[in-house]
mmCIF file of C-alpha atoms and ligand atoms in Angstrom:
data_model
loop_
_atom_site.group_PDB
_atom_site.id
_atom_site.type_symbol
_atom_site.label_atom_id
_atom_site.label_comp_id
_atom_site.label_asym_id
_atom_site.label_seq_id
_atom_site.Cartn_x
_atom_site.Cartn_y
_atom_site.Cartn_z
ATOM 1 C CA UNK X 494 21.788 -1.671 18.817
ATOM 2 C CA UNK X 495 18.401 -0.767 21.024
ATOM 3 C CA UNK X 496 15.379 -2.525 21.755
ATOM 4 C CA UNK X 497 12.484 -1.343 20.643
ATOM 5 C CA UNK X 498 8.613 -2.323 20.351
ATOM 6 C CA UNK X 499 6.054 -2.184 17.705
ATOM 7 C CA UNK X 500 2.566 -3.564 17.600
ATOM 8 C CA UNK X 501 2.857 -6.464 19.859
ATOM 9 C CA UNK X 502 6.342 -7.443 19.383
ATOM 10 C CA UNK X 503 9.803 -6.586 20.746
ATOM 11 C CA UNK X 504 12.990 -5.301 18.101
ATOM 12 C CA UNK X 505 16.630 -5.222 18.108
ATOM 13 C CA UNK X 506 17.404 -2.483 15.819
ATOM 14 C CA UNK X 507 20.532 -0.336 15.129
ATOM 15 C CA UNK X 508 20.547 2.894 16.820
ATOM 16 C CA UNK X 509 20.282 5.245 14.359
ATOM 17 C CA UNK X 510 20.024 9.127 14.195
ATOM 18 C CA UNK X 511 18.897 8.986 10.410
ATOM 19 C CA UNK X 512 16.804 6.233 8.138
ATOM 20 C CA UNK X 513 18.770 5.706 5.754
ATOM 21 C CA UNK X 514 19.562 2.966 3.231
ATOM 22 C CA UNK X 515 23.442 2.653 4.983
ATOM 23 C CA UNK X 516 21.844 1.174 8.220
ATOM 24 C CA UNK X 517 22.984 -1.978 9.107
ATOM 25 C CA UNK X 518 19.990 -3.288 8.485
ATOM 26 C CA UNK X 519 17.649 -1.349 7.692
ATOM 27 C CA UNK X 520 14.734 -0.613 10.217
ATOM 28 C CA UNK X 521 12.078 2.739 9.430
ATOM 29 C CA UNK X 522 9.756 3.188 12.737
ATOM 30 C CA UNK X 523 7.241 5.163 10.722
ATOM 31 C CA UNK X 524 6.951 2.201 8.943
ATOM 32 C CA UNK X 525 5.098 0.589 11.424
ATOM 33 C CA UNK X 526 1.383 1.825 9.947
ATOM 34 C CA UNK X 527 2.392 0.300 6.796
ATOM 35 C CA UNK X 528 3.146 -2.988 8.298
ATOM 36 C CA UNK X 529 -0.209 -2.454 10.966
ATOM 37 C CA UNK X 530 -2.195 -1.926 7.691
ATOM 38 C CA UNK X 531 -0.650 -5.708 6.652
ATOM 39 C CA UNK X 532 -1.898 -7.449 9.193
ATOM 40 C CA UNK X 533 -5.279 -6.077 9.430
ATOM 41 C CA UNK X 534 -5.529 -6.891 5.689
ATOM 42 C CA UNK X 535 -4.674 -10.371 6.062
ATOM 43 C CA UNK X 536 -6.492 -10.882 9.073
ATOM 44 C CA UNK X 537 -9.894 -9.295 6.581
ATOM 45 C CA UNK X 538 -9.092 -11.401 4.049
ATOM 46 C CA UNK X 539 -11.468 -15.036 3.238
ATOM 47 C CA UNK X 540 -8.113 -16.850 3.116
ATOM 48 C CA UNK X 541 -6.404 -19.181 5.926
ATOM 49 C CA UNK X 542 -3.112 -21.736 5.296
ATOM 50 C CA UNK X 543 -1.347 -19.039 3.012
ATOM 51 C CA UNK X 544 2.300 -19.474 1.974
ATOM 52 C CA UNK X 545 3.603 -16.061 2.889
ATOM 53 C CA UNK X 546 6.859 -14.368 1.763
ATOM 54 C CA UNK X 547 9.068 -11.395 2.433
ATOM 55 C CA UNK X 548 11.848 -11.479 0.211
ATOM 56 C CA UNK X 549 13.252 -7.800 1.669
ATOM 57 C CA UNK X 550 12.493 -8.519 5.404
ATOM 58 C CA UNK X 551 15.745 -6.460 7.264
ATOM 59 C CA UNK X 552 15.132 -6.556 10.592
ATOM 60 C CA UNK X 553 12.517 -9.322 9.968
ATOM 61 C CA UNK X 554 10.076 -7.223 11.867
ATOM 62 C CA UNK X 555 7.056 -7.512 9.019
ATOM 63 C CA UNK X 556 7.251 -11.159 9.632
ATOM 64 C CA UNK X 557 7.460 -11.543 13.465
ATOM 65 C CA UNK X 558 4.352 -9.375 13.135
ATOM 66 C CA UNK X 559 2.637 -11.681 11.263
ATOM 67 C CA UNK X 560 3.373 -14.521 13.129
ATOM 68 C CA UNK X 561 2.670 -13.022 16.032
ATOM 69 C CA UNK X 562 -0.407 -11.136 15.154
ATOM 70 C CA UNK X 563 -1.876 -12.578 12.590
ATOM 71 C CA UNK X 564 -5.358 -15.013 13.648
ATOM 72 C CA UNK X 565 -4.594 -18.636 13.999
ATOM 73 C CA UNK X 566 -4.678 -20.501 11.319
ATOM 74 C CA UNK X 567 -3.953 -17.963 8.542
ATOM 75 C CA UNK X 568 -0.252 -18.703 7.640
ATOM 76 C CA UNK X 569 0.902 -22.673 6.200
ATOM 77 C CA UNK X 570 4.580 -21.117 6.112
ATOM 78 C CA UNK X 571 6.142 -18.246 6.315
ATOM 79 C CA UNK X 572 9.350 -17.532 3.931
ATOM 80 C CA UNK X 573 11.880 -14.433 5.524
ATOM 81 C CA UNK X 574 14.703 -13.525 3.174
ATOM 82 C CA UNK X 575 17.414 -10.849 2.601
ATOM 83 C CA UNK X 576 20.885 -10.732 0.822
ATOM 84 C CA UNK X 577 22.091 -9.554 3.532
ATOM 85 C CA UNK X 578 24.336 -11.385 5.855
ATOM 86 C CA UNK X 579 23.521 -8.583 9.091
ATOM 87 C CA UNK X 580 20.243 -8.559 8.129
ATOM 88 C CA UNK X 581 19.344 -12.931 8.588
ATOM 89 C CA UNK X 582 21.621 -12.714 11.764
ATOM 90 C CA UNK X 583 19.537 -9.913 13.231
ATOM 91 C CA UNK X 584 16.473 -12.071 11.924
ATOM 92 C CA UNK X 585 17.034 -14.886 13.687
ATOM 93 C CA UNK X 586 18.057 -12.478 16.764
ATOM 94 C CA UNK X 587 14.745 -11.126 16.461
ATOM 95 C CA UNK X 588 12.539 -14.359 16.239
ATOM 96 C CA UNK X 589 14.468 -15.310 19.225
ATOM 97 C CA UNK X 590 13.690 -12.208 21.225
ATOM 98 C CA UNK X 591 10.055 -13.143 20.881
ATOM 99 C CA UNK X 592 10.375 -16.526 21.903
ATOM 100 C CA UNK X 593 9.450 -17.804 18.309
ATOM 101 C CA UNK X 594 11.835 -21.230 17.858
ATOM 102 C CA UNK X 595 12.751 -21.022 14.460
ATOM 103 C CA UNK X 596 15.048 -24.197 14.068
ATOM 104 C CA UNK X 597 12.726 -27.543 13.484
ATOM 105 C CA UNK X 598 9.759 -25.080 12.684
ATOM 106 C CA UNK X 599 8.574 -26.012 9.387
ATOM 107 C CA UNK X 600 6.460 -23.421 9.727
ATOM 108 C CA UNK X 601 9.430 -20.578 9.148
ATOM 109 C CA UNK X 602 11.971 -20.677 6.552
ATOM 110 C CA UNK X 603 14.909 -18.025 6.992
ATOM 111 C CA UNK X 604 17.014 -17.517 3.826
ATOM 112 C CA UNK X 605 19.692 -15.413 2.449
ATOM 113 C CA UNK X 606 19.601 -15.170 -1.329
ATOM 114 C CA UNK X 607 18.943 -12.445 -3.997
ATOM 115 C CA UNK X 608 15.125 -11.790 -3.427
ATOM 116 C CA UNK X 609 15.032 -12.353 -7.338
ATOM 117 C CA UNK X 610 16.624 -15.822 -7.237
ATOM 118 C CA UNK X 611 14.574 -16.678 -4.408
ATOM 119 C CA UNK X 612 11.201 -15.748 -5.546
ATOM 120 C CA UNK X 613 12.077 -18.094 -8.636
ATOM 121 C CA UNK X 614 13.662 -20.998 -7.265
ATOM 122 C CA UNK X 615 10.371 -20.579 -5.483
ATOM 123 C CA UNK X 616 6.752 -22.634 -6.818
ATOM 124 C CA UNK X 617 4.709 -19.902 -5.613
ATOM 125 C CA UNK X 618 3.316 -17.994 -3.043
ATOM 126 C CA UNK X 619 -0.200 -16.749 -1.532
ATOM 127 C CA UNK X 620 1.449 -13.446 -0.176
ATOM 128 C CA UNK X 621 4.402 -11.427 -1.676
ATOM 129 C CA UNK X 622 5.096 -8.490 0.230
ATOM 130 C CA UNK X 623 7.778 -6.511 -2.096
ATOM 131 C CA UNK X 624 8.800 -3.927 0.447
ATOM 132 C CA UNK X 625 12.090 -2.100 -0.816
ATOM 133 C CA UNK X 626 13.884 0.358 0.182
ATOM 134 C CA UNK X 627 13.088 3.246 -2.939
ATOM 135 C CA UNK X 628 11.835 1.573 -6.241
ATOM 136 C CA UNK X 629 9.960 -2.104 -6.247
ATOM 137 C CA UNK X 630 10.773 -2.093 -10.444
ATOM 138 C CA UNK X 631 14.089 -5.015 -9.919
ATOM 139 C CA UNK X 632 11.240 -7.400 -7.742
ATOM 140 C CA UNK X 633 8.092 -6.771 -9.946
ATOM 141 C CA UNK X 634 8.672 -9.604 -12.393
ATOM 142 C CA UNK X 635 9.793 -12.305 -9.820
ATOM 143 C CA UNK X 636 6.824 -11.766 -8.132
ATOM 144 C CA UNK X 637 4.345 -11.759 -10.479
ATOM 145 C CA UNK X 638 5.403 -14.853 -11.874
ATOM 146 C CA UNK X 639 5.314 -16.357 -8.499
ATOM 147 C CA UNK X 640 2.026 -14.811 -7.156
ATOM 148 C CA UNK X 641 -0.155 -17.861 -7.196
ATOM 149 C CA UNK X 642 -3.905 -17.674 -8.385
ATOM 150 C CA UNK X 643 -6.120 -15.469 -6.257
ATOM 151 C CA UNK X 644 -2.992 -14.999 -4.256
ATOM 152 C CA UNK X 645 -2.585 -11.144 -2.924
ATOM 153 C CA UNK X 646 0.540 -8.939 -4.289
ATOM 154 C CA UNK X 647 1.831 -6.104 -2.314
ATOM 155 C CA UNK X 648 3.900 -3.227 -3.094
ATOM 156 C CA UNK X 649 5.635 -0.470 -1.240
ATOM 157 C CA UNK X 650 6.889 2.467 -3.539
ATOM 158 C CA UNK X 651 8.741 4.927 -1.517
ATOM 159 C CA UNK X 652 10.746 6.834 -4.704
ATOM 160 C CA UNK X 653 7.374 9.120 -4.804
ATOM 161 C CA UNK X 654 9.418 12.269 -6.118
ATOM 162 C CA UNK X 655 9.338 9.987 -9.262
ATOM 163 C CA UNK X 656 5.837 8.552 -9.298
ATOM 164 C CA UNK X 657 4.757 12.876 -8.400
ATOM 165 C CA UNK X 658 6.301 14.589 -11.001
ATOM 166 C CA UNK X 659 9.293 15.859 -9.519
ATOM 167 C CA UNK X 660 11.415 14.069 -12.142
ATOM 168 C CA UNK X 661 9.141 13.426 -14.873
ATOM 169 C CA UNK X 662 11.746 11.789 -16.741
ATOM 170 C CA UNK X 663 12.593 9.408 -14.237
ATOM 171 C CA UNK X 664 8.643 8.506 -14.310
ATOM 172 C CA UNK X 665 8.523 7.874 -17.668
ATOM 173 C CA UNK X 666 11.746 5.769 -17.447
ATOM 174 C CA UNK X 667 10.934 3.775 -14.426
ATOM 175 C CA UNK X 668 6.798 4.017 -14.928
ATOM 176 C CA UNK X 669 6.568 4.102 -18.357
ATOM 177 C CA UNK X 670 3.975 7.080 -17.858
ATOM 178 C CA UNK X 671 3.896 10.863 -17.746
ATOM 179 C CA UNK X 672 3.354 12.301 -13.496
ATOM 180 C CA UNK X 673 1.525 15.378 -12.799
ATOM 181 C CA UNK X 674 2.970 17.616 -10.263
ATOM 182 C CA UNK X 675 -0.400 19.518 -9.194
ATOM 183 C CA UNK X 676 -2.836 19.670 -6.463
ATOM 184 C CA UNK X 677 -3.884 15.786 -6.844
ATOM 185 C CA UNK X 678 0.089 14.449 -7.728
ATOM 186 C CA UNK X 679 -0.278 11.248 -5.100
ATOM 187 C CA UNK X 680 -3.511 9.971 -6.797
ATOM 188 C CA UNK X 681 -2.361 9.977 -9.695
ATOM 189 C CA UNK X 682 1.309 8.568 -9.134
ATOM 190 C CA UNK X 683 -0.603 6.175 -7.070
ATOM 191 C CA UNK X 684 -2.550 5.090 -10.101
ATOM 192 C CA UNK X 685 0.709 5.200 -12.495
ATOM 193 C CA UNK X 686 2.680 2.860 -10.181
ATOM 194 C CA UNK X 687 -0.565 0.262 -10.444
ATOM 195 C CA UNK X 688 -0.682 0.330 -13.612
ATOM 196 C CA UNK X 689 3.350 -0.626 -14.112
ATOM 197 C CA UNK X 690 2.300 -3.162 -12.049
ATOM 198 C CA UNK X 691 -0.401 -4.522 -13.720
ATOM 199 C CA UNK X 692 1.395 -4.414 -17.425
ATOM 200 C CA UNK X 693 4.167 -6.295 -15.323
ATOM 201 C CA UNK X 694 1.479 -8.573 -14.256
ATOM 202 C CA UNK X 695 -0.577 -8.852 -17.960
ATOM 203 C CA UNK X 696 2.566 -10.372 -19.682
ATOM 204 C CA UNK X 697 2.247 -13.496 -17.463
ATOM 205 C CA UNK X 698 -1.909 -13.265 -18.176
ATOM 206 C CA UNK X 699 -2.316 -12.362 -14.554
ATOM 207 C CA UNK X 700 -5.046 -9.752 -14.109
ATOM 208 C CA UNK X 701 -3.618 -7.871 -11.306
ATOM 209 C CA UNK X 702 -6.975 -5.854 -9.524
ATOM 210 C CA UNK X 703 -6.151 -3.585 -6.491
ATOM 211 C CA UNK X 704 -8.079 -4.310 -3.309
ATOM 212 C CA UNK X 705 -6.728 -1.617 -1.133
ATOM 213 C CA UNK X 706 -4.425 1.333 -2.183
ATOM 214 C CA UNK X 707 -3.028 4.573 -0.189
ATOM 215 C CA UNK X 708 -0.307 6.795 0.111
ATOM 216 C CA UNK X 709 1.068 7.953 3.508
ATOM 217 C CA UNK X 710 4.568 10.341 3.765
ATOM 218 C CA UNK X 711 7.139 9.746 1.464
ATOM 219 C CA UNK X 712 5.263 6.237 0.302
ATOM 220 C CA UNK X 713 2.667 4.087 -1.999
ATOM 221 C CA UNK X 714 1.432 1.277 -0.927
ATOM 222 C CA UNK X 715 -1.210 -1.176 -2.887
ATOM 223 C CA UNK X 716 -2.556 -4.631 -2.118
ATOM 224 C CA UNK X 717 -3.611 -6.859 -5.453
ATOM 225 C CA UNK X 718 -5.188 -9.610 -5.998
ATOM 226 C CA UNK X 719 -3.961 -11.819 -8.975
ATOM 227 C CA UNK X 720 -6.642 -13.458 -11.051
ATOM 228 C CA UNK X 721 -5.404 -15.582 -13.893
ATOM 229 C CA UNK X 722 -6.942 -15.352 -17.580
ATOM 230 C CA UNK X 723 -6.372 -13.796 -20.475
ATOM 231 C CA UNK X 724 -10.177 -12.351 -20.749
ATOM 232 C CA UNK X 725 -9.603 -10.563 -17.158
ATOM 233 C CA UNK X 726 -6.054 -9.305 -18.217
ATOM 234 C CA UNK X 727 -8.311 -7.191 -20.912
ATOM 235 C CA UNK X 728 -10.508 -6.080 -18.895
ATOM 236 C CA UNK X 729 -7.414 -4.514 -16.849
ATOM 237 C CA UNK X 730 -5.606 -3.256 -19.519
ATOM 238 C CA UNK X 731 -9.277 -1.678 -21.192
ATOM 239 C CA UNK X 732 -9.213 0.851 -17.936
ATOM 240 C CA UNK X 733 -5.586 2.041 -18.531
ATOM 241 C CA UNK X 734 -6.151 5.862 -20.202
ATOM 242 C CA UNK X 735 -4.405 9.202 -19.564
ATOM 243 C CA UNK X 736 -6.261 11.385 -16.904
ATOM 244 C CA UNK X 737 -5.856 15.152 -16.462
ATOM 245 C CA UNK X 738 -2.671 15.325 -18.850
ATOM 246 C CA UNK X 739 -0.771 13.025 -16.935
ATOM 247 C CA UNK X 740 -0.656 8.993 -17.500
ATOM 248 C CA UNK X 741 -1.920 6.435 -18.338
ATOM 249 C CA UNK X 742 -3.098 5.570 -15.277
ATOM 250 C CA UNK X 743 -5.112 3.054 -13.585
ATOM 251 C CA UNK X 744 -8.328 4.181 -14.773
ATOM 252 C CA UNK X 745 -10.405 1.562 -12.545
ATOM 253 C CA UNK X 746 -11.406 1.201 -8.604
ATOM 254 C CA UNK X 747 -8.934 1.430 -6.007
ATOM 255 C CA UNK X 748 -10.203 -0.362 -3.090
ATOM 256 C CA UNK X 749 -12.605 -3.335 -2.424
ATOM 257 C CA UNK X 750 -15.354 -1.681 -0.612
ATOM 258 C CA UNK X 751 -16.094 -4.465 1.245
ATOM 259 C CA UNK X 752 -12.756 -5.461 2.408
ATOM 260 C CA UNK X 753 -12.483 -1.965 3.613
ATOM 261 C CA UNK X 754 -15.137 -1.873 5.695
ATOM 262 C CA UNK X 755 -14.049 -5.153 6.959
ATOM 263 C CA UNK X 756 -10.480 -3.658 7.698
ATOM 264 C CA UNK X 757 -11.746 -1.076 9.375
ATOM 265 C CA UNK X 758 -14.512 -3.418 11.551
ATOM 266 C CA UNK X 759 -11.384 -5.366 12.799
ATOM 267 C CA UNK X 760 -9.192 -2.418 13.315
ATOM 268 C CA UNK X 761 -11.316 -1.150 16.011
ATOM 269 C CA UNK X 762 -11.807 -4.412 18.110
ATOM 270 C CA UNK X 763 -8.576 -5.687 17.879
ATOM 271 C CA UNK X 764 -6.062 -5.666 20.925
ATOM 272 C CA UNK X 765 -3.255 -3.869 19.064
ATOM 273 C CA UNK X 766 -4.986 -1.591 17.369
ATOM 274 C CA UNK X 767 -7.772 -0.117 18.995
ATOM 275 C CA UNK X 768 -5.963 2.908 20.453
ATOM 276 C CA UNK X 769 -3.907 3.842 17.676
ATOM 277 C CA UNK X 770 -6.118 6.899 16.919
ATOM 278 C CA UNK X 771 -3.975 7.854 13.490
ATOM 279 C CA UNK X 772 -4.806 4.362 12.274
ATOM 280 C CA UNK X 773 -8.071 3.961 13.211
ATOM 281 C CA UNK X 774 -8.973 8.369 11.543
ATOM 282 C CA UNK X 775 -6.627 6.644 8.296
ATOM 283 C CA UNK X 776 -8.724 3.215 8.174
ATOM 284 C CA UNK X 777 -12.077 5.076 8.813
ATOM 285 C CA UNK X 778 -11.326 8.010 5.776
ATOM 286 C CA UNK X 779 -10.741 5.232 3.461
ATOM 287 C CA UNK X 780 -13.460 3.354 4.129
ATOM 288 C CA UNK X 781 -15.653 6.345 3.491
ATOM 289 C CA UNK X 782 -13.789 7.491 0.297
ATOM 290 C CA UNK X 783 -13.977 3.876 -0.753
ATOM 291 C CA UNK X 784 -17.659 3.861 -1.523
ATOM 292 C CA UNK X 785 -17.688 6.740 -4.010
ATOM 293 C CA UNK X 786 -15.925 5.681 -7.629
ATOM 294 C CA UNK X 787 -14.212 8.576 -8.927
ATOM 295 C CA UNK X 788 -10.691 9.545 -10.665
ATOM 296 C CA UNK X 789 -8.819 12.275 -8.878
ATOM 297 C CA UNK X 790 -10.324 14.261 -6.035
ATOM 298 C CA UNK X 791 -10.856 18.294 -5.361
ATOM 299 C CA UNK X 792 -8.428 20.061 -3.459
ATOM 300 C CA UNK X 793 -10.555 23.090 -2.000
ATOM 301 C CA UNK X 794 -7.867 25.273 -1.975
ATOM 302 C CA UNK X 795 -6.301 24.623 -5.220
ATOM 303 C CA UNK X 796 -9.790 25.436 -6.142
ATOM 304 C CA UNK X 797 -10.706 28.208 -4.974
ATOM 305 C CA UNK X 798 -7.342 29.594 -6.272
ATOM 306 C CA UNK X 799 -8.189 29.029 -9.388
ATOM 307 C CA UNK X 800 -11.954 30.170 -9.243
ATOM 308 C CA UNK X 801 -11.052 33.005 -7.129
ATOM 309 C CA UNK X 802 -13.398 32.072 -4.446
ATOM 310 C CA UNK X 803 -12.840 34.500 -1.472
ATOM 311 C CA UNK X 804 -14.176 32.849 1.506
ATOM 312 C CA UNK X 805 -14.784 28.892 1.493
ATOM 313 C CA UNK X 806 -16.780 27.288 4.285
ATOM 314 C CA UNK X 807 -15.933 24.728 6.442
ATOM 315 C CA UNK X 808 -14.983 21.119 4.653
ATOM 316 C CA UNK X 809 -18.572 19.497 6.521
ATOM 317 C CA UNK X 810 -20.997 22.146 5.320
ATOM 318 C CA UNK X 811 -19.419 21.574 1.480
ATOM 319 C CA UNK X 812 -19.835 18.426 1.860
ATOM 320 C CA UNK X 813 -23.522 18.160 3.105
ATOM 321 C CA UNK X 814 -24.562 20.581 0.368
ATOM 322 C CA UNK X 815 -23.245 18.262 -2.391
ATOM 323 C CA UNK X 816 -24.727 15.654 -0.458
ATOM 324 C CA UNK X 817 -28.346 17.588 -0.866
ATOM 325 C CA UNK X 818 -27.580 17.994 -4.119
ATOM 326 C CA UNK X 819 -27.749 14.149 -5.043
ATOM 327 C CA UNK X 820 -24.277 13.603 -5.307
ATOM 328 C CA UNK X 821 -21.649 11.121 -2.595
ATOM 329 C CA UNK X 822 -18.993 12.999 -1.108
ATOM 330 C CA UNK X 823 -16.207 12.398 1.412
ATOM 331 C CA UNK X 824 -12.858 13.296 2.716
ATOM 332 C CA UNK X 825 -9.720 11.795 1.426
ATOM 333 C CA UNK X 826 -6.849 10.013 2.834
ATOM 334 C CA UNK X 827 -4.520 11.571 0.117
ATOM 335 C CA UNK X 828 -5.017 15.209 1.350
ATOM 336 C CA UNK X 829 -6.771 17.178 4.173
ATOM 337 C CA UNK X 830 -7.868 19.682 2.256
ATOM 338 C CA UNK X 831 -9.415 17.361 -0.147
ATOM 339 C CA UNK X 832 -12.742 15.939 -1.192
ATOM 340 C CA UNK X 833 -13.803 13.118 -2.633
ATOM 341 C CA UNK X 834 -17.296 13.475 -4.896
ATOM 342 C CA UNK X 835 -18.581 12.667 -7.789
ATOM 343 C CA UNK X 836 -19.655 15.640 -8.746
ATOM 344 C CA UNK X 837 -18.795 17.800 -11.663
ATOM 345 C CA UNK X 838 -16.188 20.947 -10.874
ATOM 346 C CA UNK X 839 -19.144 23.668 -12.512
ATOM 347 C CA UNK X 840 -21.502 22.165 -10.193
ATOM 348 C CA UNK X 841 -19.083 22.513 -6.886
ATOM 349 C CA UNK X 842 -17.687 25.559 -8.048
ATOM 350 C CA UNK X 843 -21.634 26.475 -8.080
ATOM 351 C CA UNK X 844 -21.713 25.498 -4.302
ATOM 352 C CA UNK X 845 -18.393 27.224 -3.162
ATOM 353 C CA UNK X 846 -19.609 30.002 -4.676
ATOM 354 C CA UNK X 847 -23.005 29.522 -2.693
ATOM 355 C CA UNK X 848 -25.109 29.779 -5.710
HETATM 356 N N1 SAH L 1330 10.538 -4.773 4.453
HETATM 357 C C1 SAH L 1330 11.375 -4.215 5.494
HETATM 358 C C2 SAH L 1330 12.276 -3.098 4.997
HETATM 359 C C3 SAH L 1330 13.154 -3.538 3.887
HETATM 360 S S1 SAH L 1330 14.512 -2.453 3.529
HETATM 361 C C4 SAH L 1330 10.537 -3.746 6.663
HETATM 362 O O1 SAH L 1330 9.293 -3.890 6.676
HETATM 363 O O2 SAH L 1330 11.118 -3.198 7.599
HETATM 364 C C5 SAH L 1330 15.169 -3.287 2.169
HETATM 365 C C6 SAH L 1330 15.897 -4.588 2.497
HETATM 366 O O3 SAH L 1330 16.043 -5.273 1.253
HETATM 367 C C7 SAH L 1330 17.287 -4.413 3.065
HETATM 368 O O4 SAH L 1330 17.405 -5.175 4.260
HETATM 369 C C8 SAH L 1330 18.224 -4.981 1.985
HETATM 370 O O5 SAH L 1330 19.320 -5.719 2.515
HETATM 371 C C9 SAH L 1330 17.314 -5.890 1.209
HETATM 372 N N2 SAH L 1330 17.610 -6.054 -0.228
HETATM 373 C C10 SAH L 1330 17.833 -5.077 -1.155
HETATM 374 N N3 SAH L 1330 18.019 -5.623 -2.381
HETATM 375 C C11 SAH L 1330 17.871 -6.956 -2.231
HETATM 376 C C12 SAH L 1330 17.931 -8.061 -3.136
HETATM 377 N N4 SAH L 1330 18.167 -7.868 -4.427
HETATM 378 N N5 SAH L 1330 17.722 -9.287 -2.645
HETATM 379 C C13 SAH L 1330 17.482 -9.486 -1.318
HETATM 380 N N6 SAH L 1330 17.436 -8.506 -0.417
HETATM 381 C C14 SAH L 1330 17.619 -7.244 -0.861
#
């Protein structure tokens, strides 16, 4: 075992060469911008007194965040489970490391059941972070049936080779959906695993909208909020359609722009966060990309492949000229060599081709 920090709070994790699911417990370091990205979002959020839970907390690190970090007055009680034995021993290790007193706290509950079982023997939470190691599939009905009204559901996918095409077959199997290995693969396995996730979602008439989405290494991550109804399930399931031969996908916005902006606003003020420079560059392209509502993005390159443009110029200039040509256009987060517009592809094959 080591000690290690992240954000504001101190770890005891097993020392490890290699992440792997055969840890003790299971602890992922490059992890930490997905749990970073957790707080923030709470913290933006219009929401205080939430019943939080973490059915697949390991180390228990996501949660010590949050009770550490998060602003006063946003979490009622906070629920930390895992099946594992190691895992709740280490928790309560952990909680003690950072002085949190978790024994006559009835503001932390530490359990060590089936995340399934315990989701159901549940009556509901505000926040469900389902944070597995590889698929979320065995958690996604539990927690939509427990995801209270207006209350936010997040998923971590990390079995992307799925979700991107690599094993189309497994895709269809476990995302009832057909990938697209190509230039644009993590948007659109992005909007695939939504979409499971919402038709998981519609059967208990829970309209399931994102609010924030990305992908980052070897994950997918999206935030959504759960709005009950039958009329706003149809509206969900009307923006489900197949996309550049692959789905269907989630046809429909993948970020609140406002709740962006907001993430970002807080991002840069806050103690933790304001000199992480790769979060602030991730929070800042998303915010931009955010604004402008279109399917799928252009990879230059893969581009000018295909149109046999010889010499592109730089990313800015391309964007400025579709920008004088009426039309929005930023980078995205999915891809450095990609832009976000909603312009047609004759049109910006028109301005690679400086026409
Ligand atoms: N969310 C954690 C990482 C979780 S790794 C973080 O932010 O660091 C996955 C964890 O889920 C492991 O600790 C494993 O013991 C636990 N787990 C896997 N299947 C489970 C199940 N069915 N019920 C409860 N816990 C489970």
């Amino acid at each position: 075992m080591q000690i290690i920090n992240e954000g504001s709070i101190k770890l005891k994790v097993p020392k490890t060469g290699k992440i792997s699911k055969k840890m003790e417990v299971f602890y992922n370091p490059v992890m930490s911008l997905n749990r970073d990205i957790s707080v923030l979002l709470l913290d933006s959020l219009d929401k205080n007194n939430m019943q939080i839970a973490d059915p697949l907390a390991a180390s228990g690190v996501r949660s010590i965040r949050f009770l550490k970090e998060l602003n006063k007055g946003k979490i009622k009680k906070i629920w930390i489970n895992d099946y594992s034995k190691n895992a709740v021993r280490l928790i309560k290790q952990n909680l003690a490391l950072n002085k949190i007193n978790c024994k006559n706290n009835k503001k932390i509950k530490i359990n060590n059941e089936d995340a399934n079982l315990f989701l159901l023997n549940s009556s509901g939470f505000d926040y469900i972070d389902i944070d597995p190691f590889g698929t979320p599939n065995p958690f996604l009905d539990s927690a939509c049936k427990r995801i209270s009204r207006e209350g936010i559901l997040a998923v971590t996918a990390t079995d992307t080779s799925a979700l991107c095409g690599t094993f189309p077959k497994a895709c269809l199997r476990k995302y009832w959906a057909m990938p697209k290995r190509d230039a644009i693969m993590h948007e659109t396995g992005l909007r695939i695993l939504i979409r499971k996730i919402q038709l998981v979602g519609a059967q208990y008439d829970k309209a399931l909208v994102p609010i924030f989405s990305y992908t980052k290494e070897h994950y997918m991550r999206v935030f959504l909020v759960s709005e009950k109804g039958k009329n706003k399930v149809y509206e969900i399931l009307k923006q489900h359609g197949d996309f550049n031969n692959a789905g269907p996908i989630w046809t429909g916005n993948l970020w609140d722009k406002n709740l962006c902006n907001k993430i970002y606003k807080n991002a840069i003020s806050h103690e933790i966060f304001k000199n992480n420079k790769e979060l602030l560059e991730f929070l800042k392209t998303i915010k931009y990309e955010s604004k402008i509502d279109s399917i799928g993005f252009y990879d230059l390159h893969d581009i000018s492949d295909k149109y046999s443009i010889k010499k592109l110029c730089k990313k800015e200039e391309i964007k400025n000229k579709i920008k004088k040509l009426g039309h929005q256009a930023s980078d995205t987060h999915f891809k450095g060599e990609g832009i976000r517009s909603d312009i047609g592809i004759n049109k910006l094959v028109d301005v690679l081709k400086n026409k």
